[in-house]
Coordinates of C-alpha atoms in Angstrom, one line a residue:
M6 CA -5.4 -35.4 13.0
V7 CA -8.2 -32.6 13.5
V8 CA -7.8 -29.5 11.3
A9 CA -10.0 -26.7 12.1
R10 CA -10.7 -23.9 9.9
L11 CA -10.5 -20.7 11.0
R12 CA -13.2 -18.2 9.7
P13 CA -11.9 -14.7 10.7
D14 CA -14.9 -11.9 11.8
G15 CA -15.1 -9.0 10.3
S16 CA -18.7 -7.5 11.5
V17 CA -18.5 -4.2 12.7
K18 CA -20.2 -2.4 15.2
V19 CA -21.2 1.3 14.1
D20 CA -22.7 3.9 16.9
R21 CA -25.7 4.8 15.2
D22 CA -26.6 7.6 17.9
R23 CA -22.9 8.6 17.5
L24 CA -23.8 9.9 13.5
D25 CA -27.2 11.1 14.6
Q26 CA -25.7 13.2 17.3
L27 CA -23.4 14.6 14.7
Y28 CA -25.9 15.3 11.8
D29 CA -28.3 16.7 14.4
Q30 CA -25.0 19.4 15.7
L31 CA -23.7 20.0 12.5
G32 CA -27.0 19.7 10.1
T33 CA -26.8 17.1 6.8
S34 CA -24.3 19.7 5.2
G35 CA -21.7 20.1 7.9
A36 CA -22.1 16.0 9.0
D37 CA -21.7 14.9 5.6
G38 CA -18.3 17.0 5.2
V39 CA -17.2 15.7 8.6
V40 CA -17.9 12.3 7.7
S41 CA -16.2 12.2 4.4
R42 CA -13.3 13.9 5.3
A43 CA -13.0 11.2 8.1
M44 CA -13.4 8.4 5.9
E45 CA -10.9 9.8 3.7
E46 CA -8.5 10.2 6.3
L47 CA -9.2 6.8 7.9
A48 CA -8.2 5.0 4.2
V49 CA -5.1 6.9 4.2
R50 CA -4.3 6.0 7.7
L51 CA -5.4 2.2 7.2
S52 CA -3.0 2.0 4.1
K53 CA -0.2 3.8 6.1
V54 CA -0.6 1.0 8.7
E55 CA -0.3 -1.9 6.2
S56 CA 2.6 -0.3 5.0
S57 CA 4.3 0.8 8.1
Y58 CA 3.6 -3.2 8.8
K59 CA 5.7 -4.1 5.7
K60 CA 8.4 -1.8 6.2
G61 CA 9.0 -2.4 9.4
D62 CA 8.6 0.7 10.9
F63 CA 6.5 0.1 14.1
E64 CA 6.9 3.2 15.1
E65 CA 5.2 4.9 12.5
M66 CA 2.4 2.4 12.3
Q67 CA 1.5 3.0 16.2
R68 CA 1.1 7.2 15.1
A69 CA -0.9 6.2 12.5
A70 CA -3.3 3.4 14.6
R71 CA -3.4 5.7 17.6
S72 CA -4.9 8.9 14.9
M73 CA -7.2 6.4 13.7
I74 CA -8.8 5.8 17.2
A75 CA -9.9 9.5 17.5
I76 CA -11.4 9.7 13.9
S77 CA -12.9 7.0 14.1
E78 CA -14.5 7.3 17.6
Q79 CA -16.1 10.8 16.3
I80 CA -17.7 9.1 13.6
G81 CA -19.1 5.9 15.5
M82 CA -16.8 3.2 14.3
V83 CA -16.7 1.5 17.1
T84 CA -14.8 -1.9 16.6
F85 CA -12.4 0.0 14.1
A86 CA -11.5 2.3 17.3
Q87 CA -11.3 -0.7 19.4
V88 CA -9.1 -2.6 17.0
A89 CA -6.8 0.0 16.1
E90 CA -6.3 0.6 19.7
D91 CA -5.1 -3.2 19.9
V92 CA -2.6 -2.6 16.9
K93 CA -1.3 0.7 18.9
T94 CA -0.7 -1.6 21.7
L95 CA 1.0 -4.5 19.8
A96 CA 3.2 -2.2 17.4
L97 CA 6.1 -1.3 20.2
T98 CA 6.2 -5.3 21.6
E99 CA 7.8 -8.2 20.7
D100 CA 4.5 -10.3 19.9
S101 CA 5.0 -10.2 16.3
T102 CA 2.3 -12.9 16.0
A103 CA -0.1 -10.7 17.7
L104 CA 0.5 -7.6 16.0
A105 CA 0.4 -10.0 12.5
A106 CA -3.1 -10.8 13.3
C107 CA -4.2 -7.6 14.6
V108 CA -3.3 -5.8 11.7
A109 CA -5.0 -8.2 9.4
R110 CA -7.8 -7.7 11.3
L111 CA -7.8 -3.7 11.2
M112 CA -7.5 -4.3 7.1
R113 CA -10.8 -6.4 7.2
I114 CA -12.6 -4.1 9.9
G115 CA -11.5 -1.2 8.7
E116 CA -12.6 -2.0 4.7
N117 CA -16.0 -3.1 6.5
S118 CA -16.2 0.1 9.1
L119 CA -15.8 2.3 6.0
L120 CA -18.7 0.7 3.8
A121 CA -20.8 0.4 6.7
V122 CA -20.6 3.6 7.7
W123 CA -20.6 5.0 3.6
D124 CA -24.0 3.0 3.3
L125 CA -25.1 5.1 6.4
Q126 CA -24.4 8.3 5.3
G127 CA -26.3 7.1 1.9
A128 CA -29.6 6.2 4.1
S129 CA -31.6 8.9 6.0
L130 CA -29.9 9.9 9.0

């Protein structure tokens, strides 16, 4: 018998050009505010997805995931938006295994994306 060890990938892609564009359009202060509010909203909605999943409230989970897509795209969180889209799509299907895997991935990617943008925000944009 062969045992395969799975190593979940939590790497993220942040669209630095999108962030630069946001800073060019709004200036440092304005963009900092937008990014900070977006990150707060994403953290709240990430928690909402997790709690909705645990409660079996898949419609609420789908709504939370849908709202995360636009917010994450606005601040260049490419991978986060893609995984949120997967969760949104799977939320109302019968594929509980795929949904469980995608929710777990969204938690990993969400945390890593928030940290990546936080780090970039601290760097000179």
